[in-house]
Coordinates of C-alpha atoms in Angstrom, one line a residue:
Chain L
M23 CA 168.9 41.3 182.5
S24 CA 171.2 39.1 179.9
A25 CA 168.5 39.9 177.3
T26 CA 168.9 43.5 177.4
I27 CA 172.7 43.1 177.5
A28 CA 172.5 40.8 174.7
A29 CA 170.3 43.5 172.9
E30 CA 172.9 46.2 173.5
A31 CA 175.7 44.1 172.5
A32 CA 173.9 42.8 169.5
P33 CA 175.1 45.2 166.7
Q34 CA 178.6 44.6 167.6
R35 CA 178.0 41.0 167.8
H36 CA 176.5 40.8 164.6
A37 CA 179.5 42.5 163.0
E38 CA 181.7 40.2 164.5
Q39 CA 179.7 37.0 163.8
A40 CA 178.9 38.1 160.2
I41 CA 182.6 38.3 159.7
N42 CA 184.1 35.3 162.0
T43 CA 181.0 32.9 161.2
S44 CA 183.0 30.7 159.0
R45 CA 186.3 30.6 161.0
R46 CA 185.3 30.5 164.7
P47 CA 184.2 26.9 165.8
R48 CA 180.7 26.8 167.2
R49 CA 181.5 25.8 170.8
N50 CA 181.9 28.6 173.3
R51 CA 183.1 27.1 176.2
R52 CA 180.6 28.8 178.4
P53 CA 181.7 28.5 182.0
L54 CA 178.3 28.9 183.8
T55 CA 176.7 26.3 181.6
S56 CA 179.8 24.2 181.9
L57 CA 179.6 24.6 185.8
F58 CA 175.7 23.7 185.6
L59 CA 176.4 20.6 183.6
V60 CA 179.4 19.5 186.0
L61 CA 177.1 19.6 189.1
F62 CA 174.1 18.1 187.6
T63 CA 176.3 15.2 186.3
V64 CA 177.7 14.8 189.8
A65 CA 174.2 14.7 191.3
W66 CA 173.2 12.4 188.6
V67 CA 175.7 9.8 189.4
T68 CA 175.4 10.3 193.1
P69 CA 173.1 7.3 193.5
L70 CA 175.7 5.1 192.0
V71 CA 178.6 6.5 194.0
G72 CA 176.4 6.1 197.3
L73 CA 176.0 2.2 196.3
L74 CA 179.7 2.0 195.4
I75 CA 181.0 3.3 198.5
T76 CA 178.5 1.2 200.6
S77 CA 179.6 -1.9 198.9
L78 CA 183.2 -1.4 200.1
R79 CA 182.3 -0.9 203.6
P80 CA 181.9 -3.5 206.4
R81 CA 178.5 -4.0 207.9
S82 CA 179.3 -2.6 211.1
E83 CA 180.0 0.8 209.3
A84 CA 177.4 0.5 206.7
T85 CA 174.6 0.1 209.2
R86 CA 175.9 2.8 211.6
T87 CA 176.6 5.7 209.3
G88 CA 175.6 7.1 206.0
W89 CA 178.0 6.6 203.2
W90 CA 178.8 10.3 202.7
T91 CA 180.7 10.2 205.9
A92 CA 182.9 7.7 204.5
I93 CA 183.7 10.2 201.8
L94 CA 184.4 12.9 204.1
S95 CA 186.9 11.0 206.4
P96 CA 188.0 8.3 204.1
W97 CA 191.1 7.7 206.2
S98 CA 189.3 6.7 209.5
S99 CA 186.7 4.5 207.9
E100 CA 187.1 0.9 207.3
W101 CA 187.2 -0.5 203.9
T102 CA 186.7 -4.0 202.7
L103 CA 186.2 -6.2 199.6
S104 CA 184.5 -8.9 201.3
N105 CA 181.1 -8.0 200.5
F106 CA 181.9 -8.8 197.1
G107 CA 182.8 -12.3 197.9
D108 CA 179.8 -12.6 200.2
A109 CA 177.4 -11.2 197.4
F110 CA 179.2 -13.7 194.7
A111 CA 178.0 -16.6 197.1
S112 CA 174.5 -15.2 197.7
L113 CA 173.8 -14.7 193.9
D114 CA 175.3 -17.9 193.2
L115 CA 176.9 -15.9 190.7
A116 CA 178.7 -18.8 188.9
S117 CA 175.5 -20.6 187.8
N118 CA 173.3 -17.5 187.5
F119 CA 175.7 -15.6 185.4
V120 CA 175.6 -18.6 183.0
N121 CA 171.7 -18.6 183.0
S122 CA 171.4 -15.0 182.2
L123 CA 173.9 -15.7 179.4
T124 CA 172.0 -18.7 178.3
V125 CA 168.7 -16.8 178.0
A126 CA 170.5 -13.5 176.6
L127 CA 172.4 -15.1 173.6
P128 CA 169.5 -17.0 171.7
S129 CA 167.1 -14.2 172.7
T130 CA 169.4 -11.8 170.8
L131 CA 170.4 -14.2 167.9
L132 CA 167.1 -15.5 167.2
P133 CA 165.0 -12.3 166.3
I134 CA 168.0 -11.0 164.6
L135 CA 167.8 -14.0 162.0
F136 CA 164.1 -13.9 161.7
A137 CA 163.7 -10.5 161.5
A138 CA 166.7 -10.0 159.1
Y139 CA 164.8 -12.4 156.6
A140 CA 161.7 -10.6 157.1
A141 CA 163.2 -7.1 156.4
Y142 CA 164.7 -8.6 153.3
G143 CA 161.4 -9.5 152.1
F144 CA 159.9 -6.1 152.8
T145 CA 162.6 -4.4 151.3
F146 CA 163.4 -6.4 148.1
L147 CA 160.4 -8.4 147.3
S148 CA 157.2 -7.0 146.0
F149 CA 154.1 -8.8 146.8
R150 CA 150.4 -7.7 147.4
G151 CA 149.8 -6.5 150.8
R152 CA 153.4 -5.6 151.6
E153 CA 152.9 -2.2 153.0
P154 CA 149.8 -2.8 155.0
L155 CA 151.8 -5.9 156.5
F156 CA 154.5 -3.6 157.4
A157 CA 152.2 -1.4 158.9
V158 CA 150.8 -4.1 161.3
I159 CA 154.2 -5.1 162.2
V160 CA 154.9 -1.4 163.2
S161 CA 151.9 -1.1 165.0
L162 CA 152.8 -4.3 167.1
L163 CA 155.9 -2.3 168.5
V164 CA 153.7 -1.0 171.3
V165 CA 152.3 -4.1 172.6
P166 CA 153.6 -4.8 176.3
I167 CA 154.1 -8.3 177.2
Q168 CA 151.7 -8.2 179.9
T169 CA 148.8 -8.2 177.3
A170 CA 149.8 -11.6 175.8
L171 CA 151.1 -13.3 178.8
I172 CA 148.2 -15.3 180.3
P173 CA 147.4 -16.9 176.8
I174 CA 151.1 -17.7 176.2
L175 CA 151.4 -19.3 179.5
Q176 CA 148.3 -21.3 179.0
A177 CA 149.3 -22.5 175.7
F178 CA 153.0 -23.5 177.1
I179 CA 150.9 -25.6 179.8
A180 CA 148.6 -27.1 177.3
V181 CA 151.6 -28.2 175.4
Q182 CA 153.2 -29.7 178.4
E183 CA 150.2 -31.8 179.2
L184 CA 149.7 -32.9 175.8
T185 CA 153.3 -34.0 175.1
G186 CA 154.7 -34.3 178.5
I187 CA 157.7 -32.1 177.4
Q188 CA 158.3 -29.4 179.9
V189 CA 158.1 -26.0 178.4
V190 CA 157.5 -23.4 181.4
G191 CA 160.6 -23.3 183.3
T192 CA 163.0 -24.1 180.6
Y193 CA 165.2 -21.6 178.6
P194 CA 163.1 -21.9 175.1
A195 CA 160.0 -20.7 176.9
A196 CA 162.0 -17.3 177.7
W197 CA 163.8 -17.5 174.3
I198 CA 160.4 -17.6 172.4
V199 CA 158.7 -14.8 174.4
H200 CA 161.8 -12.6 174.1
A201 CA 162.2 -13.2 170.5
T202 CA 158.7 -12.7 169.8
F203 CA 158.5 -9.3 171.4
A204 CA 161.9 -8.0 169.9
M205 CA 160.7 -8.8 166.3
P206 CA 158.6 -5.8 165.5
L207 CA 161.4 -3.6 166.5
A208 CA 164.1 -5.6 164.7
V209 CA 162.1 -5.8 161.4
F210 CA 161.6 -1.9 161.6
I211 CA 165.1 -1.2 162.2
F212 CA 166.5 -3.5 159.6
R213 CA 164.0 -2.6 157.0
N214 CA 164.8 1.1 157.4
Y215 CA 168.4 0.0 157.0
M216 CA 168.1 -2.3 154.1
S217 CA 166.2 0.4 152.1
T218 CA 169.3 2.4 152.0
I219 CA 171.3 -0.4 150.1
P220 CA 171.2 0.6 146.6
K221 CA 168.6 -1.6 144.6
A222 CA 170.7 -1.7 141.7
L223 CA 173.2 -3.8 143.5
I224 CA 170.6 -6.5 144.3
E225 CA 168.9 -6.2 140.7
A226 CA 172.5 -7.0 139.1
A227 CA 173.1 -9.9 141.3
L228 CA 169.5 -11.3 140.5
V229 CA 170.1 -10.5 136.7
D230 CA 173.4 -12.7 137.0
G231 CA 171.5 -15.6 138.3
A232 CA 171.3 -15.4 141.8
S233 CA 168.7 -16.4 143.9
H234 CA 167.1 -13.9 146.6
H235 CA 168.3 -16.4 149.1
Q236 CA 172.0 -16.2 147.9
V237 CA 171.6 -12.3 147.5
F238 CA 170.5 -12.3 151.3
W239 CA 173.5 -14.1 152.7
R240 CA 176.2 -12.9 150.3
I241 CA 175.2 -9.3 149.8
V242 CA 172.5 -8.0 152.0
M243 CA 173.6 -9.4 155.3
P244 CA 177.1 -8.3 155.2
L245 CA 176.1 -4.8 154.4
S246 CA 173.7 -4.6 157.2
T247 CA 176.3 -5.5 159.7
P248 CA 176.0 -1.9 161.6
A249 CA 172.4 -2.1 161.9
V250 CA 172.6 -5.9 163.1
A251 CA 175.3 -4.9 165.6
S252 CA 173.3 -2.0 166.9
F253 CA 170.1 -4.0 167.5
A254 CA 172.2 -7.0 168.9
I255 CA 173.8 -4.9 171.6
F256 CA 170.5 -3.2 172.3
Q257 CA 168.4 -6.3 172.5
F258 CA 171.4 -8.3 174.6
M259 CA 171.2 -5.6 177.2
W260 CA 167.5 -5.5 177.4
V261 CA 167.2 -9.3 177.9
W262 CA 170.1 -9.4 180.5
N263 CA 168.4 -6.9 182.5
D264 CA 165.0 -8.3 182.2
F265 CA 163.2 -9.3 185.2
L266 CA 159.5 -10.3 184.1
V267 CA 159.9 -12.9 181.5
A268 CA 162.6 -14.7 183.4
Y269 CA 160.4 -14.5 186.7
I270 CA 157.3 -15.9 184.9
F271 CA 158.7 -18.4 182.1
I272 CA 161.6 -19.6 184.0
G273 CA 161.0 -19.2 187.6
D274 CA 163.1 -20.4 190.3
T275 CA 164.6 -23.6 188.7
R276 CA 167.1 -21.6 186.9
P277 CA 167.1 -18.1 187.9
V278 CA 168.8 -15.4 185.9
L279 CA 171.0 -12.6 187.9
T280 CA 167.9 -10.0 188.1
Q281 CA 166.0 -12.4 189.9
A282 CA 169.0 -13.4 192.2
L283 CA 169.4 -9.7 192.9
F284 CA 165.8 -9.4 193.6
D285 CA 166.1 -12.0 196.3
L286 CA 169.2 -10.4 197.6
L287 CA 167.3 -7.1 197.8
G288 CA 164.7 -8.7 200.0
Q289 CA 167.5 -9.1 202.7
Y290 CA 168.5 -5.7 202.8
S291 CA 167.8 -5.8 206.7
E292 CA 171.0 -7.7 206.8
G293 CA 172.7 -4.5 205.8
W294 CA 172.9 -2.7 202.5
Q295 CA 176.5 -3.4 202.0
Q296 CA 175.8 -6.8 200.4
V297 CA 172.9 -5.7 198.2
A298 CA 175.2 -3.0 197.2
A299 CA 178.0 -5.2 196.2
G300 CA 175.5 -7.7 194.4
S301 CA 174.1 -4.8 192.3
F302 CA 177.4 -3.8 191.2
I303 CA 178.3 -7.5 190.2
T304 CA 175.0 -7.7 188.1
M305 CA 175.7 -4.4 186.7
A306 CA 179.3 -5.3 185.6
V307 CA 178.4 -7.0 182.3
P308 CA 175.8 -4.4 180.8
V309 CA 177.8 -1.3 181.9
A310 CA 180.9 -2.8 180.4
V311 CA 179.1 -3.6 177.1
F312 CA 177.6 -0.1 177.3
F313 CA 180.9 1.7 177.6
T314 CA 182.9 -0.4 175.2
L315 CA 180.2 -0.5 172.5
Q316 CA 178.4 2.9 173.4
R317 CA 178.6 3.9 169.5
Y318 CA 176.7 1.1 168.2
F319 CA 174.3 1.1 171.2
V320 CA 173.5 4.9 170.1
Q321 CA 173.3 4.0 166.6
G322 CA 170.7 1.4 167.5
L323 CA 168.7 3.8 169.2
T324 CA 168.7 6.6 166.7
A325 CA 168.3 4.1 164.0
G326 CA 165.0 3.1 165.3
S327 CA 163.6 6.6 166.1
V328 CA 165.1 9.5 164.4
K329 CA 164.6 9.8 160.5
Chain H
M10 CA 179.2 -29.4 182.6
Q11 CA 176.4 -27.4 182.8
L12 CA 178.0 -24.9 180.6
I13 CA 178.6 -27.4 177.7
L14 CA 175.0 -28.5 178.2
V15 CA 174.1 -24.8 177.8
A16 CA 176.3 -24.4 174.8
F17 CA 175.0 -27.4 173.3
T18 CA 171.1 -26.1 173.6
V19 CA 172.0 -22.7 172.3
V20 CA 173.8 -24.3 169.2
V21 CA 171.2 -26.7 168.5
G22 CA 168.5 -24.1 168.8
L23 CA 170.0 -21.6 166.3
A24 CA 171.0 -24.7 164.1
I25 CA 167.3 -25.6 163.9
S26 CA 166.2 -22.0 163.2
V27 CA 168.7 -21.7 160.4
G28 CA 167.9 -25.0 159.0
L29 CA 164.1 -23.9 158.9
Y30 CA 165.0 -21.1 156.6
F31 CA 167.2 -23.4 154.3
G32 CA 164.6 -25.9 154.3
L33 CA 161.8 -23.5 153.3
N34 CA 164.0 -21.9 150.6
A35 CA 164.8 -25.4 149.3
V36 CA 161.1 -26.4 149.0
A37 CA 160.3 -22.7 147.4
S38 CA 163.1 -23.2 144.6
R39 CA 161.9 -26.6 143.4
A40 CA 158.3 -25.2 142.9
P41 CA 157.3 -25.1 139.4
G42 CA 157.3 -21.8 137.1
P43 CA 155.2 -18.9 138.6
W44 CA 155.0 -20.4 141.9
K45 CA 158.8 -19.9 142.5
S46 CA 158.6 -16.2 142.8
R47 CA 155.1 -16.2 144.5
L48 CA 156.7 -18.3 147.3
Q49 CA 159.8 -16.2 147.8
P50 CA 157.7 -13.8 150.1
A51 CA 156.6 -16.8 152.0
V52 CA 160.1 -18.0 152.6
F53 CA 161.5 -14.9 153.8
L54 CA 158.5 -13.3 155.9
G55 CA 156.5 -16.6 156.8
P56 CA 158.2 -17.6 159.8
V57 CA 158.1 -13.8 161.3
I58 CA 154.5 -13.7 160.7
V59 CA 153.6 -17.0 162.0
I60 CA 155.4 -16.3 165.1
V61 CA 154.1 -12.8 165.6
S62 CA 150.6 -13.9 164.9
L63 CA 150.9 -16.8 167.2
F64 CA 152.6 -15.3 170.1
Q65 CA 151.4 -11.6 169.9
I66 CA 148.4 -11.1 168.0
Y67 CA 146.5 -14.1 169.0
P68 CA 147.5 -14.1 172.6
T69 CA 146.4 -10.4 172.8
L70 CA 143.2 -11.0 171.4
K71 CA 142.6 -14.1 173.6
T72 CA 143.4 -12.1 176.6
L73 CA 140.4 -9.7 175.7
Y74 CA 138.2 -12.7 175.4
L75 CA 139.5 -14.4 178.7
S76 CA 138.4 -10.9 180.4
L77 CA 134.8 -11.6 180.0
F78 CA 135.0 -14.6 182.2
A79 CA 135.6 -15.4 186.0
I80 CA 138.0 -18.1 186.0
S81 CA 139.0 -20.1 188.9
G82 CA 141.3 -23.2 188.3
A83 CA 140.0 -24.9 185.1
E84 CA 136.4 -23.6 185.6
Y85 CA 135.4 -20.7 183.1
R86 CA 132.3 -18.9 184.1
F87 CA 131.0 -16.2 181.5
V88 CA 130.3 -12.7 183.0
G89 CA 130.3 -10.4 180.4
L90 CA 131.4 -7.1 181.6
G91 CA 131.1 -8.3 185.1
N92 CA 135.0 -8.4 185.6
Y93 CA 135.1 -4.5 184.4
R94 CA 132.2 -3.5 186.9
D95 CA 133.8 -5.3 189.7
L96 CA 137.1 -3.5 189.2
L97 CA 135.5 0.0 188.5
S98 CA 133.6 -0.1 191.8
Q99 CA 136.7 -0.7 193.8
G100 CA 138.2 2.5 194.9
S101 CA 141.6 0.8 195.0
F102 CA 141.4 0.4 191.1
G103 CA 140.4 3.8 190.6
Q104 CA 143.8 4.8 192.4
I105 CA 145.7 2.4 190.2
L106 CA 144.1 4.1 187.0
L107 CA 144.9 7.6 188.6
N108 CA 148.6 6.4 189.2
N109 CA 148.8 5.2 185.7
V110 CA 147.6 8.7 184.3
L111 CA 150.0 10.5 186.8
W112 CA 153.0 8.3 185.4
L113 CA 152.1 9.0 181.8
L114 CA 151.6 12.7 182.3
I115 CA 154.6 13.3 184.3
V116 CA 157.4 10.9 183.2
P117 CA 157.6 11.3 179.4
G118 CA 157.4 15.1 179.8
A119 CA 159.9 15.4 182.5
T120 CA 162.4 12.8 180.6
V121 CA 162.2 15.0 177.5
V122 CA 162.8 18.2 179.2
L123 CA 165.8 16.9 181.0
G124 CA 167.1 15.2 177.9
L125 CA 166.6 18.6 175.8
A126 CA 168.2 20.4 178.6
V127 CA 171.4 18.3 178.8
A128 CA 171.5 18.0 174.9
A129 CA 171.3 21.7 174.6
F130 CA 173.6 22.8 177.0
G131 CA 176.2 20.0 176.1
Q132 CA 176.1 21.7 172.5
R133 CA 177.7 25.0 174.1
V134 CA 180.3 23.4 176.0
H135 CA 183.7 21.9 175.4
P136 CA 183.3 18.7 173.4
M137 CA 185.3 16.6 175.9
L138 CA 182.9 17.8 178.8
S139 CA 180.1 17.2 176.6
R140 CA 181.0 13.7 175.7
C141 CA 181.8 12.9 179.4
V142 CA 178.5 14.4 180.7
K143 CA 176.4 12.6 178.0
S144 CA 178.1 9.3 178.8
L145 CA 177.4 9.5 182.4
V146 CA 173.7 10.7 182.1
F147 CA 173.5 7.8 179.6
M148 CA 174.6 5.2 181.8
P149 CA 171.7 4.4 183.8
M150 CA 170.1 2.8 180.8
A151 CA 172.7 0.1 180.9
I152 CA 171.3 -0.9 184.5
S153 CA 168.4 -3.3 185.1
F154 CA 165.3 -1.9 186.7
V155 CA 166.0 -4.4 189.6
A156 CA 169.4 -2.9 190.3
A157 CA 167.9 0.8 190.0
A158 CA 165.3 -0.1 192.4
T159 CA 168.2 -1.5 194.8
I160 CA 169.9 1.8 194.1
W161 CA 167.1 4.2 195.0
R162 CA 165.7 2.0 197.8
F163 CA 168.9 2.8 199.4
I164 CA 168.6 6.4 198.9
Y165 CA 164.9 6.3 200.2
A166 CA 166.0 4.2 203.3
Y167 CA 164.3 4.8 206.5
S168 CA 165.8 4.0 210.0
A169 CA 163.8 4.7 213.1
P170 CA 164.2 8.4 214.5
G171 CA 167.1 8.3 216.8
Q172 CA 168.9 5.4 214.8
P173 CA 171.7 6.6 212.5
Q174 CA 170.2 7.2 208.8
V175 CA 171.8 5.5 206.1
G176 CA 169.5 6.7 203.3
L177 CA 170.6 9.9 201.6
L178 CA 167.4 11.5 201.4
N179 CA 166.4 11.3 205.0
S180 CA 169.8 12.4 206.0
A181 CA 169.3 15.5 203.9
W182 CA 165.7 15.9 205.3
I183 CA 167.0 15.7 208.7
S184 CA 169.7 18.3 208.3
L185 CA 167.5 20.7 206.1
T186 CA 164.1 20.8 208.2
G187 CA 165.2 19.1 211.5
K188 CA 162.2 17.0 211.4
S189 CA 162.0 13.1 212.1
P190 CA 163.0 10.8 209.3
Q191 CA 160.3 9.5 207.3
A192 CA 159.5 6.1 205.7
W193 CA 159.4 7.9 202.2
L194 CA 158.1 4.9 200.1
T195 CA 155.2 4.5 202.3
I196 CA 153.8 8.1 202.2
D197 CA 151.0 8.2 199.5
D198 CA 149.7 11.7 200.4
G199 CA 149.9 13.6 197.0
H200 CA 151.1 10.4 195.6
L201 CA 154.6 11.2 197.2
N202 CA 155.9 7.6 196.7
S203 CA 154.7 7.3 193.4
L204 CA 156.5 10.5 192.4
L205 CA 159.7 9.1 194.2
L206 CA 159.4 5.9 191.9
M207 CA 158.8 8.2 189.0
V208 CA 162.2 9.8 189.8
V209 CA 163.7 6.5 189.4
V210 CA 162.4 5.9 185.6
I211 CA 163.1 9.3 184.7
W212 CA 166.8 8.9 186.0
L213 CA 167.0 5.7 183.8
N214 CA 165.4 7.2 180.6
T215 CA 166.8 10.8 180.2
G216 CA 169.9 9.5 178.6
F217 CA 168.0 7.9 175.8
A218 CA 165.9 11.2 175.4
M219 CA 169.1 13.1 175.5
V220 CA 171.1 11.0 173.0
L221 CA 168.0 11.3 170.5
L222 CA 167.7 14.8 170.9
S223 CA 171.1 15.4 170.7
A224 CA 171.5 13.9 167.4
A225 CA 168.3 15.7 166.3
I226 CA 169.8 18.9 167.3
Q227 CA 173.2 18.4 165.4
S228 CA 171.1 17.6 162.4
V229 CA 169.6 20.9 162.5
P230 CA 171.0 23.1 159.7
E231 CA 173.4 25.5 161.0
E232 CA 172.4 28.4 158.4
T233 CA 168.8 28.7 160.2
S234 CA 170.2 29.3 163.6
E235 CA 172.6 31.6 161.9
Q236 CA 170.0 33.4 160.1
A237 CA 168.1 34.1 163.2
R238 CA 171.2 35.5 165.1
I239 CA 171.8 37.8 162.2
D240 CA 168.4 38.8 162.4
G241 CA 169.1 39.8 166.1
A242 CA 167.7 36.8 168.1
S243 CA 169.5 36.1 171.2
E244 CA 170.8 32.4 171.9
R245 CA 167.7 31.6 174.0
Q246 CA 165.4 33.0 171.3
T247 CA 167.2 31.1 168.6
F248 CA 166.8 27.7 170.4
W249 CA 163.4 28.0 171.3
H250 CA 161.9 29.6 168.1
V251 CA 164.5 28.0 165.4
V252 CA 166.0 24.7 166.7
V253 CA 163.2 23.3 169.0
P254 CA 160.5 23.5 166.0
Q255 CA 162.9 21.6 163.7
I256 CA 163.3 18.7 165.7
R257 CA 159.8 18.6 166.8
T258 CA 159.3 15.0 165.1
T259 CA 162.1 13.7 167.3
I260 CA 160.8 15.1 170.4
I261 CA 157.4 13.6 169.7
A262 CA 159.1 10.3 169.0
V263 CA 160.9 10.3 172.1
L264 CA 157.7 11.1 174.1
V265 CA 156.0 8.3 172.4
T266 CA 158.6 5.7 173.2
V267 CA 159.1 6.7 176.8
L268 CA 155.2 6.6 176.9
I269 CA 155.3 3.1 175.9
T270 CA 157.9 2.2 178.5
V271 CA 156.0 3.8 181.2
M272 CA 152.7 1.7 180.3
K273 CA 155.0 -1.4 180.8
I274 CA 156.3 -0.6 184.2
F275 CA 156.1 -3.7 186.5
D276 CA 159.7 -4.1 188.0
I277 CA 160.2 -1.0 189.5
V278 CA 156.9 -1.2 191.3
F279 CA 157.5 -4.8 192.2
A280 CA 161.1 -4.3 193.5
M281 CA 160.7 -1.0 195.3
T282 CA 157.3 -1.4 197.1
G283 CA 155.8 -4.4 195.9
G284 CA 152.7 -2.5 194.7
A285 CA 151.8 -1.4 198.4
Y286 CA 151.0 2.0 199.8
N287 CA 149.1 3.1 196.6
T288 CA 151.8 2.7 194.1
S289 CA 150.4 0.0 192.0
V290 CA 150.0 0.7 188.3
L291 CA 148.1 -1.5 185.6
G292 CA 151.3 -3.5 184.6
F293 CA 151.7 -4.4 188.2
E294 CA 148.3 -4.9 189.1
F295 CA 148.0 -7.4 186.4
I296 CA 150.6 -9.7 187.8
N297 CA 149.1 -9.0 191.1
Q298 CA 145.8 -10.5 190.2
F299 CA 147.0 -13.2 188.1
F300 CA 149.8 -14.7 190.5
T301 CA 148.6 -13.6 193.8
Y302 CA 145.0 -13.8 193.7
G303 CA 144.9 -16.4 191.0
N304 CA 142.2 -14.6 188.9
P305 CA 143.1 -14.8 185.3
G306 CA 139.6 -13.3 184.2
T307 CA 140.2 -10.1 186.6
A308 CA 144.0 -10.0 185.3
S309 CA 142.9 -9.9 181.9
A310 CA 140.2 -7.1 182.4
V311 CA 143.1 -5.0 184.0
V312 CA 145.5 -5.4 181.2
T313 CA 142.5 -4.7 178.7
F314 CA 142.6 -1.3 180.3
L315 CA 146.4 -1.2 179.2
V316 CA 145.5 -2.3 175.6
L317 CA 142.7 0.5 175.4
A318 CA 145.4 3.0 176.3
V319 CA 147.9 1.5 173.9
V320 CA 145.9 1.3 170.9
P321 CA 146.0 5.0 170.0
V322 CA 149.6 5.1 170.4
A323 CA 149.7 2.1 167.9
V324 CA 147.5 4.1 165.6
Y325 CA 149.7 7.2 165.9
Q326 CA 153.0 4.9 165.0
V327 CA 151.5 3.7 161.8
Y328 CA 150.1 7.2 161.1
T329 CA 153.5 9.0 161.3
Y330 CA 155.0 5.9 159.7
R331 CA 152.7 6.1 156.5
N332 CA 153.6 10.0 156.3
Q333 CA 157.2 9.4 156.4
E334 CA 156.9 6.9 153.9
V335 CA 155.1 9.1 151.6
L336 CA 158.1 11.6 152.0
R337 CA 160.6 8.8 151.2

């Protein structure tokens, strides 16, 4: 139906548009599309809303009625903040938050350092085998951690037995694994970005007597800050939300927040209100990072995939 | 106190790494004549190559090797393809492979379709609304898989018939059909529970697809759509026949990225069903075999299937990359 109407209106529309194209803004504020998007978004965030409401209800209510009833009759429902307090204690938030931070910071900074150096090498140094080597790095982007997990664990255990230094169950074990698997992506993103820096700038500095190392720290790195920032945010959030690596390489000695939440989830029979509160607490940091630094996060994603 | 210790460890770790590079550089600068420039690539690329070889390439190859053994404790017994034969003869493993195929077929496609829809519609409404919608659709990306599992297990929650339902799905089910509540995550008829898990992953990744596709749509030159409209095409025709073909590379890039994510799935299955009721996938079964059953050999065989699935994707990545390099 809309097609025929559109066909009939076409000649007039063409005339209008041919005249107005350059002046009228592209967006047409279509009401039907807008309504659809609004409804879609409401449905989209419903799971989160449900969880939020549940986290504010006392156990007696949360186990008796669905959270939607609380929305429909907010005045006659009981609300409480005590679940957050309980969850704080169950998650052992104070120490586990620090654990998560301890894993996430070096796991973000280390790959940036290593990958930046490598990206510089791929961009500004010429040597035999440069392109094939980069192709190898690109191909490693797809390797899942599971494929390397057992031998890495075995290696760590072997080192432990050989030297008596504990490896599995410590932070460095997680740092190494996270850093390694972030490197292909980081090298890829940084190299793409660094190749947009004018080579003339580098050559001028080299001619003036600077070493590559100096050029790296004084010229290229400062200019690459946007790419570094984007990747840093992306990687930090990824590691903060990680479960598998922490579960296997750190274990129960110093659990991170995702592990703590997983244990809390196992207790849902006690009532979802506490699990709900716990989830929100663990989501606080990444969601805050997301909203404040959204622009860089998006840049980081598009840098890696869109040409 | 713990905080100070932690800060100390972090700073030391970073200092060592930076020191490594300065050390390498110092050594290379002192090298005689022609060696000085020959060693530069080693300084810059050496550490990354060493780390990646040591912790990614070598372990992957070793895993393939381990899959040829039956391993218990410290005892290694060569069985050749025995592990594979055992796996393939188990009906449950066939189901796992089927699950993986379903995941790979459904999730990337659905994610792209939804992401494209939101990106396309977002183009045509008020910019404020568009920004708001996109932010909210994108937000689940910030949530950990475990938190997402929490959220959605709550939606799928089941209470015995006659008991008040706290799960949204069951409540809607009862109101709409009047039938008794279901323990949704346990129903594997038609792989329903796996589909429910897929919904979670689609929910998590659509934002990613939307962001990339939105950027791609906006980078399509206006003139091409204008020309189409002047030639008499409707909005829908313009979109499908002019805009979409021009963002083909991005669509494929998104499909591939989500595909890779789907192949790695572990957390969602682990946190939502523990792999029970026929929801297991390769990424999960690997952990299952290794930790629960203590079978590194079988686990390695399981993950080798994953490697086999990943190789075409890796080849494709390199292929597209080389093509783009040619255009550069």
